[in-house]
Amino acid sequence: MGFEFVAFGAEAGKQFRRLRREFGLKPLDSMNLACAAASNTDIYLTSDKQLLKKRLYVHGIQFIADFTRAPL
């Protein structure tokens, strides 16, 4: 398991614009998801209920999951 810093480059910029346009996401949500997608993230964890309600599919992110939900 590791962490990396992801630059907000051209690919993230394209994703950012698409997320804002297609889903009407807030700028910070779009930026975070765009950077995660640009780095081909396996799982994006969030506790943001509004974001989770949208049931997004973001190319480059395999799963978007609720961080606060306890495993069964």
Short mmCIF file of N, CA and C in Angstrom, two decimals:
data_model
loop_
_atom_site.label_atom_id
_atom_site.label_comp_id
_atom_site.label_asym_id
_atom_site.label_seq_id
_atom_site.Cartn_x
_atom_site.Cartn_y
_atom_site.Cartn_z
N MET A 1 0.86 -1.17 0.00
CA MET A 1 0.00 0.00 0.00
C MET A 1 0.90 1.22 0.00
N GLY A 2 0.53 2.18 -0.82
CA GLY A 2 1.34 3.38 -0.88
C GLY A 2 0.52 4.60 -1.23
N PHE A 3 1.15 5.71 -1.09
CA PHE A 3 0.52 6.99 -1.40
C PHE A 3 1.41 7.73 -2.37
N GLU A 4 0.80 8.53 -3.21
CA GLU A 4 1.58 9.35 -4.12
C GLU A 4 0.88 10.69 -4.32
N PHE A 5 1.67 11.70 -4.57
CA PHE A 5 1.11 12.99 -4.91
C PHE A 5 0.88 13.01 -6.41
N VAL A 6 -0.27 13.49 -6.82
CA VAL A 6 -0.62 13.52 -8.23
C VAL A 6 -0.72 14.97 -8.68
N ALA A 7 -0.01 15.29 -9.73
CA ALA A 7 -0.06 16.64 -10.27
C ALA A 7 -1.38 16.84 -11.00
N PHE A 8 -1.89 18.05 -10.94
CA PHE A 8 -3.11 18.37 -11.67
C PHE A 8 -2.71 18.73 -13.08
N GLY A 9 -2.47 17.70 -13.89
CA GLY A 9 -1.99 17.89 -15.25
C GLY A 9 -3.12 17.92 -16.27
N ALA A 10 -2.76 17.76 -17.53
CA ALA A 10 -3.72 17.85 -18.63
C ALA A 10 -4.82 16.80 -18.52
N GLU A 11 -4.46 15.55 -18.20
CA GLU A 11 -5.47 14.49 -18.09
C GLU A 11 -6.45 14.78 -16.96
N ALA A 12 -5.93 15.22 -15.82
CA ALA A 12 -6.81 15.57 -14.70
C ALA A 12 -7.69 16.76 -15.07
N GLY A 13 -7.15 17.69 -15.83
CA GLY A 13 -7.93 18.85 -16.27
C GLY A 13 -9.11 18.45 -17.14
N LYS A 14 -8.89 17.49 -18.04
CA LYS A 14 -9.98 16.99 -18.89
C LYS A 14 -11.07 16.34 -18.04
N GLN A 15 -10.66 15.51 -17.08
CA GLN A 15 -11.62 14.85 -16.19
C GLN A 15 -12.37 15.88 -15.36
N PHE A 16 -11.65 16.87 -14.86
CA PHE A 16 -12.26 17.92 -14.05
C PHE A 16 -13.40 18.60 -14.81
N ARG A 17 -13.11 19.02 -16.04
CA ARG A 17 -14.13 19.69 -16.85
C ARG A 17 -15.32 18.78 -17.13
N ARG A 18 -15.07 17.50 -17.42
CA ARG A 18 -16.15 16.56 -17.69
C ARG A 18 -17.03 16.34 -16.46
N LEU A 19 -16.41 16.19 -15.30
CA LEU A 19 -17.16 15.98 -14.06
C LEU A 19 -18.02 17.18 -13.71
N ARG A 20 -17.48 18.37 -13.92
CA ARG A 20 -18.25 19.59 -13.65
C ARG A 20 -19.42 19.72 -14.63
N ARG A 21 -19.16 19.45 -15.89
CA ARG A 21 -20.17 19.61 -16.94
C ARG A 21 -21.26 18.54 -16.85
N GLU A 22 -20.87 17.28 -16.76
CA GLU A 22 -21.83 16.18 -16.82
C GLU A 22 -22.58 15.93 -15.52
N PHE A 23 -21.91 16.14 -14.38
CA PHE A 23 -22.52 15.80 -13.11
C PHE A 23 -22.78 17.00 -12.21
N GLY A 24 -22.29 18.17 -12.61
CA GLY A 24 -22.51 19.36 -11.80
C GLY A 24 -21.87 19.29 -10.42
N LEU A 25 -20.72 18.61 -10.35
CA LEU A 25 -20.04 18.48 -9.06
C LEU A 25 -19.40 19.79 -8.62
N LYS A 26 -19.20 19.91 -7.33
CA LYS A 26 -18.50 21.06 -6.78
C LYS A 26 -17.05 21.03 -7.29
N PRO A 27 -16.42 22.20 -7.41
CA PRO A 27 -15.04 22.24 -7.91
C PRO A 27 -14.07 21.33 -7.13
N LEU A 28 -14.13 21.35 -5.81
CA LEU A 28 -13.19 20.52 -5.04
C LEU A 28 -13.44 19.03 -5.24
N ASP A 29 -14.71 18.62 -5.28
CA ASP A 29 -15.03 17.22 -5.54
C ASP A 29 -14.51 16.81 -6.91
N SER A 30 -14.73 17.66 -7.89
CA SER A 30 -14.27 17.38 -9.25
C SER A 30 -12.75 17.28 -9.31
N MET A 31 -12.06 18.16 -8.61
CA MET A 31 -10.61 18.15 -8.62
C MET A 31 -10.07 16.87 -7.97
N ASN A 32 -10.63 16.49 -6.83
CA ASN A 32 -10.18 15.29 -6.14
C ASN A 32 -10.42 14.04 -6.99
N LEU A 33 -11.62 13.92 -7.54
CA LEU A 33 -11.93 12.77 -8.38
C LEU A 33 -11.09 12.75 -9.65
N ALA A 34 -10.86 13.90 -10.24
CA ALA A 34 -10.06 13.98 -11.46
C ALA A 34 -8.62 13.53 -11.22
N CYS A 35 -8.04 13.95 -10.12
CA CYS A 35 -6.67 13.53 -9.79
C CYS A 35 -6.62 12.03 -9.51
N ALA A 36 -7.63 11.53 -8.79
CA ALA A 36 -7.69 10.10 -8.51
C ALA A 36 -7.81 9.30 -9.81
N ALA A 37 -8.65 9.78 -10.71
CA ALA A 37 -8.85 9.09 -11.99
C ALA A 37 -7.59 9.13 -12.84
N ALA A 38 -6.91 10.26 -12.85
CA ALA A 38 -5.69 10.40 -13.66
C ALA A 38 -4.59 9.46 -13.19
N SER A 39 -4.64 9.03 -11.93
CA SER A 39 -3.63 8.11 -11.41
C SER A 39 -4.14 6.67 -11.35
N ASN A 40 -5.30 6.41 -11.98
CA ASN A 40 -5.88 5.06 -12.03
C ASN A 40 -6.04 4.44 -10.65
N THR A 41 -6.82 5.11 -9.83
CA THR A 41 -7.08 4.70 -8.45
C THR A 41 -7.98 3.47 -8.40
N ASP A 42 -7.66 2.53 -7.55
CA ASP A 42 -8.50 1.35 -7.38
C ASP A 42 -9.78 1.68 -6.63
N ILE A 43 -9.64 2.40 -5.51
CA ILE A 43 -10.81 2.72 -4.70
C ILE A 43 -10.71 4.14 -4.17
N TYR A 44 -11.79 4.88 -4.31
CA TYR A 44 -11.87 6.25 -3.83
C TYR A 44 -12.86 6.23 -2.67
N LEU A 45 -12.38 6.49 -1.47
CA LEU A 45 -13.22 6.47 -0.28
C LEU A 45 -13.65 7.88 0.08
N THR A 46 -14.94 8.02 0.42
CA THR A 46 -15.48 9.32 0.79
C THR A 46 -16.59 9.14 1.82
N SER A 47 -16.80 10.14 2.62
CA SER A 47 -17.93 10.15 3.55
C SER A 47 -18.97 11.18 3.10
N ASP A 48 -18.78 11.76 1.92
CA ASP A 48 -19.67 12.79 1.39
C ASP A 48 -20.94 12.13 0.84
N LYS A 49 -22.02 12.22 1.60
CA LYS A 49 -23.29 11.57 1.23
C LYS A 49 -23.85 12.12 -0.08
N GLN A 50 -23.71 13.42 -0.32
CA GLN A 50 -24.20 14.01 -1.57
C GLN A 50 -23.46 13.43 -2.78
N LEU A 51 -22.18 13.25 -2.63
CA LEU A 51 -21.37 12.68 -3.71
C LEU A 51 -21.75 11.21 -3.94
N LEU A 52 -21.92 10.47 -2.87
CA LEU A 52 -22.28 9.05 -2.98
C LEU A 52 -23.66 8.85 -3.62
N LYS A 53 -24.58 9.76 -3.36
CA LYS A 53 -25.94 9.66 -3.92
C LYS A 53 -25.93 9.71 -5.44
N LYS A 54 -24.93 10.36 -6.02
CA LYS A 54 -24.88 10.52 -7.47
C LYS A 54 -24.51 9.23 -8.19
N ARG A 55 -23.99 8.23 -7.46
CA ARG A 55 -23.61 6.94 -8.06
C ARG A 55 -22.80 7.14 -9.34
N LEU A 56 -21.69 7.81 -9.19
CA LEU A 56 -20.86 8.19 -10.33
C LEU A 56 -20.07 7.02 -10.90
N TYR A 57 -19.84 7.08 -12.19
CA TYR A 57 -18.82 6.25 -12.82
C TYR A 57 -17.77 7.21 -13.37
N VAL A 58 -16.56 7.04 -12.90
CA VAL A 58 -15.46 7.90 -13.35
C VAL A 58 -14.39 7.00 -13.94
N HIS A 59 -14.14 7.15 -15.24
CA HIS A 59 -13.11 6.35 -15.90
C HIS A 59 -11.77 6.59 -15.21
N GLY A 60 -11.13 5.52 -14.76
CA GLY A 60 -9.85 5.62 -14.04
C GLY A 60 -10.00 5.32 -12.56
N ILE A 61 -11.23 5.23 -12.07
CA ILE A 61 -11.49 4.86 -10.67
C ILE A 61 -12.36 3.61 -10.70
N GLN A 62 -11.87 2.52 -10.11
CA GLN A 62 -12.63 1.27 -10.15
C GLN A 62 -13.86 1.32 -9.25
N PHE A 63 -13.71 1.82 -8.03
CA PHE A 63 -14.81 1.86 -7.08
C PHE A 63 -14.82 3.19 -6.33
N ILE A 64 -16.01 3.72 -6.11
CA ILE A 64 -16.20 4.87 -5.23
C ILE A 64 -17.06 4.34 -4.08
N ALA A 65 -16.52 4.39 -2.86
CA ALA A 65 -17.20 3.73 -1.74
C ALA A 65 -17.32 4.66 -0.54
N ASP A 66 -18.27 4.30 0.31
CA ASP A 66 -18.55 5.03 1.54
C ASP A 66 -17.50 4.69 2.60
N PHE A 67 -16.76 5.69 3.02
CA PHE A 67 -15.70 5.50 4.01
C PHE A 67 -16.25 5.19 5.39
N THR A 68 -17.48 5.64 5.69
CA THR A 68 -18.02 5.47 7.02
C THR A 68 -18.79 4.17 7.22
N ARG A 69 -19.05 3.47 6.14
CA ARG A 69 -19.82 2.23 6.23
C ARG A 69 -18.96 1.10 6.75
N ALA A 70 -19.42 0.48 7.81
CA ALA A 70 -18.69 -0.63 8.41
C ALA A 70 -18.86 -1.88 7.54
N PRO A 71 -17.79 -2.67 7.38
CA PRO A 71 -17.92 -3.90 6.59
C PRO A 71 -18.86 -4.88 7.30
N LEU A 72 -19.55 -5.67 6.50
CA LEU A 72 -20.49 -6.66 7.06
C LEU A 72 -19.77 -7.90 7.47
#
